[in-house]
Amino acid sequence: MRSKIFLSLAIMVMAGCTESPEMIVLEDSVARMEVTAAYGGRVLSFSLQGRENLLKVGEAVMNVPDPEVSPEANNIPYFGHIVWLGPQNEWWTHQQVNPQRFKAKAGWPPDPYLVFARNKVVERTAEKLVLEGVASPVSGVQLRKTFSLTEKPGMFELFAEAINVSGKELSWDIWFNTRVQPSTSVYVPVTSEQDLRADSGARGTVGPVEYLLSGGLLTLDVERLPTGMTGRRGKLFIQPSAGWMAGFAGEQVFVIEFPLQPKEAIHPAHGQVELYLNYRPESLEDSLIEMEVHAPYRTLKPGEAMRAGERWTVLPYDGPDDKAAHIDFLKKRFMRDS
């Protein structure tokens, strides 16, 4: 598990993949972010300067440069960071362009217009990038995304604005989904087990997601696979005790901060933080962890918009690669009063 595979764009080019999306770079003296207007407008790289990419990137980034954008399109695993809408069980219930998915109340795939359509670059400077997506006939919204540096080196801000373009009243939340390698040790501040629930994706020899909760921090227990088990799959829905989560990957710590919301502000089908794990040692190219954040669930009148944001920071880490050291690091940095 600890033999990490970082699928960077450079590695894929060396492997013979020749189609490369245009990357827009935002960077300061400490960190570097790479965003593309392709594939729904997504972040494909984030790291300390000169270090490995913290994000999980799929081979499809190189191999499927021109995705189908239609009501019939299926999912393509580009991974990286993307914006969805919640709740997932209503993804195809506000449209009539795909009657079969409407009838089935399909919870998959995501809206192709939001995740595949090329975005328009409406502002681009050394410190800021603004992308505008297309109006979706599936979700009834149009997304506008902003990525920018902050005054603090190594810290970036990401905002998403969802505009109701459907002509009717709609209810959604803004859902940030950030994919990282399954070897990333992810931690979320949680008060007790009453603040989380699990949704098992176990099937056959693929077991459910397991976790450890100690000292006010929850972490996934990815590496322990009992004899005969070939992987783990499932999701945790979490009401965090503070507005952040962190992932340790080698000599870097990836911190995502967000405004903490009361439980009643989040759609009951979700948690403000969600951790999805798909881990199969024999299929690491498909394995990942999703670090997800939901904004409040809101009803929008025609033409009305809502906005939500995250703050990303990457920190150097030179401590041991074990949970006790990780927890000590996080408590000193983020939990001084605990």
mmCIF file of C-alpha atoms in Angstrom:
data_model
loop_
_atom_site.group_PDB
_atom_site.id
_atom_site.type_symbol
_atom_site.label_atom_id
_atom_site.label_comp_id
_atom_site.label_asym_id
_atom_site.label_seq_id
_atom_site.Cartn_x
_atom_site.Cartn_y
_atom_site.Cartn_z
ATOM 1 C CA MET A 1 0.000 0.000 0.000
ATOM 2 C CA ARG A 2 2.818 2.363 0.861
ATOM 3 C CA SER A 3 4.340 1.981 -2.618
ATOM 4 C CA LYS A 4 2.480 5.020 -3.841
ATOM 5 C CA ILE A 5 1.567 5.478 -7.496
ATOM 6 C CA PHE A 6 1.364 9.119 -8.545
ATOM 7 C CA LEU A 7 -0.180 9.329 -12.017
ATOM 8 C CA SER A 8 1.113 12.689 -13.175
ATOM 9 C CA LEU A 9 0.667 14.197 -16.597
ATOM 10 C CA ALA A 10 4.371 13.795 -17.280
ATOM 11 C CA ILE A 11 4.230 10.066 -16.526
ATOM 12 C CA MET A 12 1.289 9.589 -18.859
ATOM 13 C CA VAL A 13 3.068 11.407 -21.691
ATOM 14 C CA MET A 14 6.098 9.143 -21.175
ATOM 15 C CA ALA A 15 3.764 6.154 -21.373
ATOM 16 C CA GLY A 16 2.789 7.137 -24.895
ATOM 17 C CA CYS A 17 -0.329 9.236 -24.287
ATOM 18 C CA THR A 18 0.016 12.246 -26.530
ATOM 19 C CA GLU A 19 -3.176 14.273 -26.078
ATOM 20 C CA SER A 20 -2.718 16.750 -23.250
ATOM 21 C CA PRO A 21 -5.238 19.312 -21.973
ATOM 22 C CA GLU A 22 -4.107 22.901 -21.650
ATOM 23 C CA MET A 23 -3.072 23.501 -18.056
ATOM 24 C CA ILE A 24 -3.514 26.895 -16.400
ATOM 25 C CA VAL A 25 -1.038 27.380 -13.570
ATOM 26 C CA LEU A 26 -1.572 29.326 -10.367
ATOM 27 C CA GLU A 27 1.458 29.350 -8.111
ATOM 28 C CA ASP A 28 3.337 31.189 -5.409
ATOM 29 C CA SER A 29 6.712 30.610 -3.769
ATOM 30 C CA VAL A 30 5.372 27.605 -1.828
ATOM 31 C CA ALA A 31 2.752 25.763 -3.874
ATOM 32 C CA ARG A 32 1.464 25.140 -7.373
ATOM 33 C CA MET A 33 -2.038 24.439 -8.707
ATOM 34 C CA GLU A 34 -2.860 23.324 -12.248
ATOM 35 C CA VAL A 35 -6.379 23.778 -13.613
ATOM 36 C CA THR A 36 -7.859 22.921 -16.997
ATOM 37 C CA ALA A 37 -10.928 24.452 -18.624
ATOM 38 C CA ALA A 38 -11.524 21.034 -20.191
ATOM 39 C CA TYR A 39 -13.457 18.178 -18.562
ATOM 40 C CA GLY A 40 -15.937 20.465 -16.837
ATOM 41 C CA GLY A 41 -13.226 22.805 -15.555
ATOM 42 C CA ARG A 42 -11.260 20.858 -12.955
ATOM 43 C CA VAL A 43 -8.108 20.951 -10.866
ATOM 44 C CA LEU A 44 -5.651 18.278 -11.988
ATOM 45 C CA SER A 45 -2.651 19.057 -9.803
ATOM 46 C CA PHE A 46 -1.861 20.587 -6.411
ATOM 47 C CA SER A 47 1.362 20.298 -4.448
ATOM 48 C CA LEU A 48 4.312 22.008 -2.867
ATOM 49 C CA GLN A 49 6.680 23.366 -5.489
ATOM 50 C CA GLY A 50 8.702 20.508 -6.985
ATOM 51 C CA ARG A 51 6.767 17.774 -5.136
ATOM 52 C CA GLU A 52 4.467 14.994 -6.309
ATOM 53 C CA ASN A 53 0.880 15.751 -7.280
ATOM 54 C CA LEU A 54 -1.458 15.271 -4.317
ATOM 55 C CA LEU A 55 -4.483 14.643 -6.531
ATOM 56 C CA LYS A 56 -5.505 11.385 -8.146
ATOM 57 C CA VAL A 57 -5.603 11.804 -11.937
ATOM 58 C CA GLY A 58 -7.047 9.192 -14.276
ATOM 59 C CA GLU A 59 -5.551 8.030 -17.543
ATOM 60 C CA ALA A 60 -8.689 9.326 -19.265
ATOM 61 C CA VAL A 61 -7.227 12.848 -18.973
ATOM 62 C CA MET A 62 -4.866 11.860 -21.760
ATOM 63 C CA ASN A 63 -6.776 9.086 -23.472
ATOM 64 C CA VAL A 64 -10.241 10.679 -23.788
ATOM 65 C CA PRO A 65 -9.538 14.300 -24.748
ATOM 66 C CA ASP A 66 -12.952 14.933 -26.340
ATOM 67 C CA PRO A 67 -15.688 13.551 -24.053
ATOM 68 C CA GLU A 68 -19.272 13.227 -25.185
ATOM 69 C CA VAL A 69 -21.472 15.931 -23.684
ATOM 70 C CA SER A 70 -25.043 14.720 -24.042
ATOM 71 C CA PRO A 71 -27.907 13.414 -21.909
ATOM 72 C CA GLU A 72 -26.800 9.872 -22.807
ATOM 73 C CA ALA A 73 -23.138 10.279 -21.793
ATOM 74 C CA ASN A 74 -21.701 7.970 -19.151
ATOM 75 C CA ASN A 75 -19.045 8.653 -16.555
ATOM 76 C CA ILE A 76 -15.391 9.021 -17.557
ATOM 77 C CA PRO A 77 -12.822 8.684 -14.733
ATOM 78 C CA TYR A 78 -10.822 11.895 -15.144
ATOM 79 C CA PHE A 79 -10.733 12.268 -11.324
ATOM 80 C CA GLY A 80 -8.883 15.349 -9.970
ATOM 81 C CA HIS A 81 -11.119 17.959 -8.298
ATOM 82 C CA ILE A 82 -14.591 18.670 -9.673
ATOM 83 C CA VAL A 83 -17.830 20.315 -8.540
ATOM 84 C CA TRP A 84 -21.025 18.274 -8.349
ATOM 85 C CA LEU A 85 -24.506 19.099 -7.063
ATOM 86 C CA GLY A 86 -26.355 17.321 -4.273
ATOM 87 C CA PRO A 87 -28.342 15.364 -3.451
ATOM 88 C CA GLN A 88 -27.123 12.538 -5.647
ATOM 89 C CA ASN A 89 -30.486 10.768 -5.625
ATOM 90 C CA GLU A 90 -31.979 13.737 -7.534
ATOM 91 C CA TRP A 91 -29.299 14.068 -10.224
ATOM 92 C CA TRP A 92 -31.680 13.016 -13.024
ATOM 93 C CA THR A 93 -35.055 13.984 -11.525
ATOM 94 C CA HIS A 94 -35.148 17.641 -12.658
ATOM 95 C CA GLN A 95 -34.912 16.945 -16.396
ATOM 96 C CA GLN A 96 -36.733 15.441 -19.373
ATOM 97 C CA VAL A 97 -33.840 15.130 -21.831
ATOM 98 C CA ASN A 98 -33.166 11.531 -20.731
ATOM 99 C CA PRO A 99 -36.547 9.942 -19.885
ATOM 100 C CA GLN A 100 -35.020 6.582 -18.940
ATOM 101 C CA ARG A 101 -32.771 8.103 -16.280
ATOM 102 C CA PHE A 102 -35.663 10.269 -15.077
ATOM 103 C CA LYS A 103 -37.900 7.235 -14.659
ATOM 104 C CA ALA A 104 -35.160 5.286 -12.878
ATOM 105 C CA LYS A 105 -34.312 8.271 -10.631
ATOM 106 C CA ALA A 106 -30.737 7.469 -11.568
ATOM 107 C CA GLY A 107 -28.009 8.301 -9.069
ATOM 108 C CA TRP A 108 -25.283 7.808 -11.649
ATOM 109 C CA PRO A 109 -23.627 9.104 -13.787
ATOM 110 C CA PRO A 110 -22.996 12.749 -12.837
ATOM 111 C CA ASP A 111 -24.409 15.510 -15.018
ATOM 112 C CA PRO A 112 -22.285 15.394 -18.234
ATOM 113 C CA TYR A 113 -22.814 19.101 -18.868
ATOM 114 C CA LEU A 114 -21.263 20.003 -15.497
ATOM 115 C CA VAL A 115 -18.379 17.523 -15.506
ATOM 116 C CA PHE A 116 -17.404 17.128 -19.187
ATOM 117 C CA ALA A 117 -18.221 20.350 -21.064
ATOM 118 C CA ARG A 118 -15.323 22.697 -21.734
ATOM 119 C CA ASN A 119 -15.540 25.839 -19.624
ATOM 120 C CA LYS A 120 -15.002 29.357 -20.895
ATOM 121 C CA VAL A 121 -12.081 31.304 -19.424
ATOM 122 C CA VAL A 122 -13.628 34.637 -18.419
ATOM 123 C CA GLU A 123 -10.728 35.971 -16.315
ATOM 124 C CA ARG A 124 -7.110 34.890 -16.147
ATOM 125 C CA THR A 125 -4.298 36.608 -14.272
ATOM 126 C CA ALA A 126 -1.239 35.397 -12.391
ATOM 127 C CA GLU A 127 -3.277 35.371 -9.164
ATOM 128 C CA LYS A 128 -6.783 34.409 -10.290
ATOM 129 C CA LEU A 129 -8.702 32.219 -12.739
ATOM 130 C CA VAL A 130 -12.445 32.369 -13.419
ATOM 131 C CA LEU A 131 -14.162 29.664 -15.474
ATOM 132 C CA GLU A 132 -17.745 29.640 -16.707
ATOM 133 C CA GLY A 133 -19.507 26.380 -17.496
ATOM 134 C CA VAL A 134 -22.399 25.694 -19.830
ATOM 135 C CA ALA A 135 -26.083 25.848 -18.897
ATOM 136 C CA SER A 136 -27.107 22.292 -18.096
ATOM 137 C CA PRO A 137 -30.449 20.900 -19.307
ATOM 138 C CA VAL A 138 -29.974 18.056 -16.810
ATOM 139 C CA SER A 139 -29.411 19.939 -13.543
ATOM 140 C CA GLY A 140 -30.893 23.253 -14.661
ATOM 141 C CA VAL A 141 -27.893 25.206 -13.435
ATOM 142 C CA GLN A 142 -24.779 26.883 -14.757
ATOM 143 C CA LEU A 143 -21.552 26.800 -12.725
ATOM 144 C CA ARG A 144 -18.992 29.568 -12.421
ATOM 145 C CA LYS A 145 -15.724 28.687 -10.677
ATOM 146 C CA THR A 146 -13.002 30.893 -9.236
ATOM 147 C CA PHE A 147 -9.497 29.771 -8.252
ATOM 148 C CA SER A 148 -7.152 32.270 -6.633
ATOM 149 C CA LEU A 149 -4.042 32.773 -4.557
ATOM 150 C CA THR A 150 -4.319 34.219 -1.067
ATOM 151 C CA GLU A 151 -1.987 36.450 0.891
ATOM 152 C CA LYS A 152 -0.682 33.394 2.746
ATOM 153 C CA PRO A 153 1.883 31.408 0.723
ATOM 154 C CA GLY A 154 0.754 27.865 0.040
ATOM 155 C CA MET A 155 -2.936 28.706 0.512
ATOM 156 C CA PHE A 156 -5.452 28.867 -2.361
ATOM 157 C CA GLU A 157 -9.172 29.640 -2.486
ATOM 158 C CA LEU A 158 -11.751 27.831 -4.620
ATOM 159 C CA PHE A 159 -15.280 29.144 -5.077
ATOM 160 C CA ALA A 160 -18.206 27.766 -7.047
ATOM 161 C CA GLU A 161 -21.345 29.674 -7.951
ATOM 162 C CA ALA A 162 -24.453 27.793 -9.109
ATOM 163 C CA ILE A 163 -27.008 29.810 -11.110
ATOM 164 C CA ASN A 164 -30.535 28.530 -11.691
ATOM 165 C CA VAL A 165 -31.066 28.735 -15.470
ATOM 166 C CA SER A 166 -33.985 26.301 -15.628
ATOM 167 C CA GLY A 167 -36.833 28.809 -15.532
ATOM 168 C CA LYS A 168 -38.343 27.039 -12.529
ATOM 169 C CA GLU A 169 -37.579 26.745 -8.814
ATOM 170 C CA LEU A 170 -34.798 24.256 -8.014
ATOM 171 C CA SER A 171 -33.208 22.882 -4.847
ATOM 172 C CA TRP A 172 -29.546 21.766 -4.790
ATOM 173 C CA ASP A 173 -26.344 22.012 -2.807
ATOM 174 C CA ILE A 174 -22.828 22.697 -4.074
ATOM 175 C CA TRP A 175 -20.655 19.614 -3.678
ATOM 176 C CA PHE A 176 -16.846 19.773 -3.846
ATOM 177 C CA ASN A 177 -15.242 16.423 -4.724
ATOM 178 C CA THR A 178 -11.465 16.080 -4.442
ATOM 179 C CA ARG A 179 -9.852 12.749 -5.380
ATOM 180 C CA VAL A 180 -6.572 11.621 -3.820
ATOM 181 C CA GLN A 181 -4.541 8.421 -3.858
ATOM 182 C CA PRO A 182 -5.797 5.594 -1.608
ATOM 183 C CA SER A 183 -2.432 5.712 0.158
ATOM 184 C CA THR A 184 -3.281 9.191 1.477
ATOM 185 C CA SER A 185 -3.928 9.150 5.238
ATOM 186 C CA VAL A 186 -7.043 11.319 5.609
ATOM 187 C CA TYR A 187 -8.218 12.794 8.931
ATOM 188 C CA VAL A 188 -11.484 14.541 9.845
ATOM 189 C CA PRO A 189 -12.271 16.127 13.246
ATOM 190 C CA VAL A 190 -15.280 14.251 14.695
ATOM 191 C CA THR A 191 -16.717 14.373 18.203
ATOM 192 C CA SER A 192 -18.307 10.911 18.371
ATOM 193 C CA GLU A 193 -19.617 8.000 16.333
ATOM 194 C CA GLN A 194 -23.086 9.542 16.576
ATOM 195 C CA ASP A 195 -21.831 12.151 14.085
ATOM 196 C CA LEU A 196 -21.250 9.671 11.276
ATOM 197 C CA ARG A 197 -22.881 6.863 9.344
ATOM 198 C CA ALA A 198 -21.518 4.383 6.843
ATOM 199 C CA ASP A 199 -22.806 3.233 3.473
ATOM 200 C CA SER A 200 -21.209 -0.059 2.557
ATOM 201 C CA GLY A 201 -20.148 -0.842 -0.985
ATOM 202 C CA ALA A 202 -19.036 -4.323 0.061
ATOM 203 C CA ARG A 203 -19.537 -7.107 -2.451
ATOM 204 C CA GLY A 204 -18.003 -10.570 -2.541
ATOM 205 C CA THR A 205 -14.392 -10.321 -1.404
ATOM 206 C CA VAL A 206 -14.520 -6.499 -1.333
ATOM 207 C CA GLY A 207 -15.172 -5.492 2.264
ATOM 208 C CA PRO A 208 -16.764 -2.366 3.744
ATOM 209 C CA VAL A 209 -14.936 0.819 4.650
ATOM 210 C CA GLU A 210 -13.422 0.745 8.143
ATOM 211 C CA TYR A 211 -12.316 3.655 10.275
ATOM 212 C CA LEU A 212 -10.585 4.577 13.524
ATOM 213 C CA LEU A 213 -11.842 7.325 15.837
ATOM 214 C CA SER A 214 -9.436 8.546 18.492
ATOM 215 C CA GLY A 215 -8.714 11.853 20.186
ATOM 216 C CA GLY A 216 -11.407 13.659 18.219
ATOM 217 C CA LEU A 217 -10.039 12.610 14.827
ATOM 218 C CA LEU A 218 -11.406 10.059 12.395
ATOM 219 C CA THR A 219 -9.209 8.311 9.857
ATOM 220 C CA LEU A 220 -9.865 5.559 7.340
ATOM 221 C CA ASP A 221 -8.373 2.158 8.087
ATOM 222 C CA VAL A 222 -7.368 1.281 4.557
ATOM 223 C CA GLU A 223 -4.366 -1.004 4.837
ATOM 224 C CA ARG A 224 -5.611 -3.872 6.994
ATOM 225 C CA LEU A 225 -7.133 -6.464 4.680
ATOM 226 C CA PRO A 226 -8.144 -9.734 6.371
ATOM 227 C CA THR A 227 -7.184 -12.970 4.670
ATOM 228 C CA GLY A 228 -9.294 -13.540 1.589
ATOM 229 C CA MET A 229 -10.371 -9.913 1.238
ATOM 230 C CA THR A 230 -9.310 -8.223 -2.019
ATOM 231 C CA GLY A 231 -10.232 -4.625 -1.203
ATOM 232 C CA ARG A 232 -12.555 -2.177 0.500
ATOM 233 C CA ARG A 233 -15.315 0.050 -0.802
ATOM 234 C CA GLY A 234 -17.808 2.348 0.885
ATOM 235 C CA LYS A 235 -18.572 5.843 2.105
ATOM 236 C CA LEU A 236 -18.688 7.649 5.437
ATOM 237 C CA PHE A 237 -21.151 10.529 5.917
ATOM 238 C CA ILE A 238 -19.767 12.852 8.580
ATOM 239 C CA GLN A 239 -20.887 15.834 10.613
ATOM 240 C CA PRO A 240 -17.441 17.275 11.444
ATOM 241 C CA SER A 241 -16.650 19.085 14.674
ATOM 242 C CA ALA A 242 -14.562 21.708 12.848
ATOM 243 C CA GLY A 243 -14.369 23.078 9.314
ATOM 244 C CA TRP A 244 -11.348 21.219 7.965
ATOM 245 C CA MET A 245 -9.892 17.874 6.970
ATOM 246 C CA ALA A 246 -6.353 16.842 6.100
ATOM 247 C CA GLY A 247 -4.499 14.221 4.093
ATOM 248 C CA PHE A 248 -0.899 13.074 4.577
ATOM 249 C CA ALA A 249 0.906 11.936 1.440
ATOM 250 C CA GLY A 250 4.655 11.414 1.727
ATOM 251 C CA GLU A 251 6.282 14.653 2.841
ATOM 252 C CA GLN A 252 3.184 16.796 2.250
ATOM 253 C CA VAL A 253 -0.011 17.555 4.164
ATOM 254 C CA PHE A 254 -3.060 18.590 2.143
ATOM 255 C CA VAL A 255 -5.555 20.642 4.203
ATOM 256 C CA ILE A 256 -9.062 21.519 2.995
ATOM 257 C CA GLU A 257 -10.903 24.162 5.041
ATOM 258 C CA PHE A 258 -14.563 25.153 4.724
ATOM 259 C CA PRO A 259 -17.249 26.963 6.745
ATOM 260 C CA LEU A 260 -18.649 24.547 9.340
ATOM 261 C CA GLN A 261 -22.405 24.149 8.925
ATOM 262 C CA PRO A 262 -25.087 22.958 11.352
ATOM 263 C CA LYS A 263 -26.337 19.476 10.558
ATOM 264 C CA GLU A 264 -29.789 20.769 9.589
ATOM 265 C CA ALA A 265 -28.276 22.911 6.798
ATOM 266 C CA ILE A 266 -27.028 19.807 4.972
ATOM 267 C CA HIS A 267 -29.363 17.641 2.912
ATOM 268 C CA PRO A 268 -30.252 14.542 4.990
ATOM 269 C CA ALA A 269 -29.003 12.210 2.242
ATOM 270 C CA HIS A 270 -25.497 13.566 2.781
ATOM 271 C CA GLY A 271 -22.988 14.707 5.379
ATOM 272 C CA GLN A 272 -21.112 17.980 5.294
ATOM 273 C CA VAL A 273 -17.969 15.875 4.883
ATOM 274 C CA GLU A 274 -17.971 12.578 3.047
ATOM 275 C CA LEU A 275 -15.108 10.140 2.564
ATOM 276 C CA TYR A 276 -15.513 7.615 -0.239
ATOM 277 C CA LEU A 277 -13.010 4.786 -0.475
ATOM 278 C CA ASN A 278 -12.469 2.389 -3.354
ATOM 279 C CA TYR A 279 -9.327 0.374 -2.642
ATOM 280 C CA ARG A 280 -8.219 -2.722 -4.499
ATOM 281 C CA PRO A 281 -4.470 -3.468 -4.369
ATOM 282 C CA GLU A 282 -4.724 -5.392 -7.644
ATOM 283 C CA SER A 283 -6.323 -2.401 -9.395
ATOM 284 C CA LEU A 284 -4.611 0.707 -8.070
ATOM 285 C CA GLU A 285 -5.397 2.650 -11.251
ATOM 286 C CA ASP A 286 -9.060 2.640 -10.175
ATOM 287 C CA SER A 287 -8.430 2.986 -6.430
ATOM 288 C CA LEU A 288 -8.936 6.321 -4.684
ATOM 289 C CA ILE A 289 -10.235 8.311 -1.757
ATOM 290 C CA GLU A 290 -12.710 11.140 -2.316
ATOM 291 C CA MET A 291 -12.476 14.059 0.118
ATOM 292 C CA GLU A 292 -15.921 15.625 -0.294
ATOM 293 C CA VAL A 293 -17.586 18.731 1.158
ATOM 294 C CA HIS A 294 -21.245 19.727 0.866
ATOM 295 C CA ALA A 295 -22.459 23.314 1.173
ATOM 296 C CA PRO A 296 -25.941 24.084 2.555
ATOM 297 C CA TYR A 297 -28.941 22.745 0.636
ATOM 298 C CA ARG A 298 -30.845 25.680 -0.833
ATOM 299 C CA THR A 299 -33.847 26.448 -2.998
ATOM 300 C CA LEU A 300 -33.163 28.822 -5.889
ATOM 301 C CA LYS A 301 -35.744 30.809 -7.795
ATOM 302 C CA PRO A 302 -35.201 31.229 -11.567
ATOM 303 C CA GLY A 303 -32.093 33.352 -12.111
ATOM 304 C CA GLU A 304 -31.044 33.112 -8.453
ATOM 305 C CA ALA A 305 -27.543 31.953 -7.519
ATOM 306 C CA MET A 306 -25.725 30.455 -4.536
ATOM 307 C CA ARG A 307 -22.009 30.385 -3.772
ATOM 308 C CA ALA A 308 -19.726 28.161 -1.702
ATOM 309 C CA GLY A 309 -16.002 27.841 -1.216
ATOM 310 C CA GLU A 310 -13.049 25.889 0.090
ATOM 311 C CA ARG A 311 -9.550 26.913 1.111
ATOM 312 C CA TRP A 312 -6.683 24.602 0.177
ATOM 313 C CA THR A 313 -3.311 24.611 1.932
ATOM 314 C CA VAL A 314 -0.324 22.348 1.453
ATOM 315 C CA LEU A 315 2.268 22.009 4.218
ATOM 316 C CA PRO A 316 5.636 20.245 4.395
ATOM 317 C CA TYR A 317 5.839 17.201 6.668
ATOM 318 C CA ASP A 318 9.009 15.479 7.828
ATOM 319 C CA GLY A 319 7.604 13.267 10.576
ATOM 320 C CA PRO A 320 7.057 9.504 10.702
ATOM 321 C CA ASP A 321 4.481 7.928 8.432
ATOM 322 C CA ASP A 322 2.183 6.658 11.174
ATOM 323 C CA LYS A 323 -1.146 7.684 12.648
ATOM 324 C CA ALA A 324 0.214 8.744 16.051
ATOM 325 C CA ALA A 325 2.630 11.207 14.434
ATOM 326 C CA HIS A 326 -0.049 12.488 12.064
ATOM 327 C CA ILE A 327 -2.483 13.097 14.914
ATOM 328 C CA ASP A 328 0.178 14.866 16.953
ATOM 329 C CA PHE A 329 0.955 17.133 13.985
ATOM 330 C CA LEU A 330 -2.708 17.995 13.446
ATOM 331 C CA LYS A 331 -3.434 18.623 17.110
ATOM 332 C CA LYS A 332 -0.526 21.067 17.365
ATOM 333 C CA ARG A 333 -1.610 22.867 14.198
ATOM 334 C CA PHE A 334 -5.392 22.795 14.328
ATOM 335 C CA MET A 335 -6.581 21.487 17.711
ATOM 336 C CA ARG A 336 -4.592 23.441 20.267
ATOM 337 C CA ASP A 337 -7.609 23.790 22.572
ATOM 338 C CA SER A 338 -8.501 20.098 22.570
#
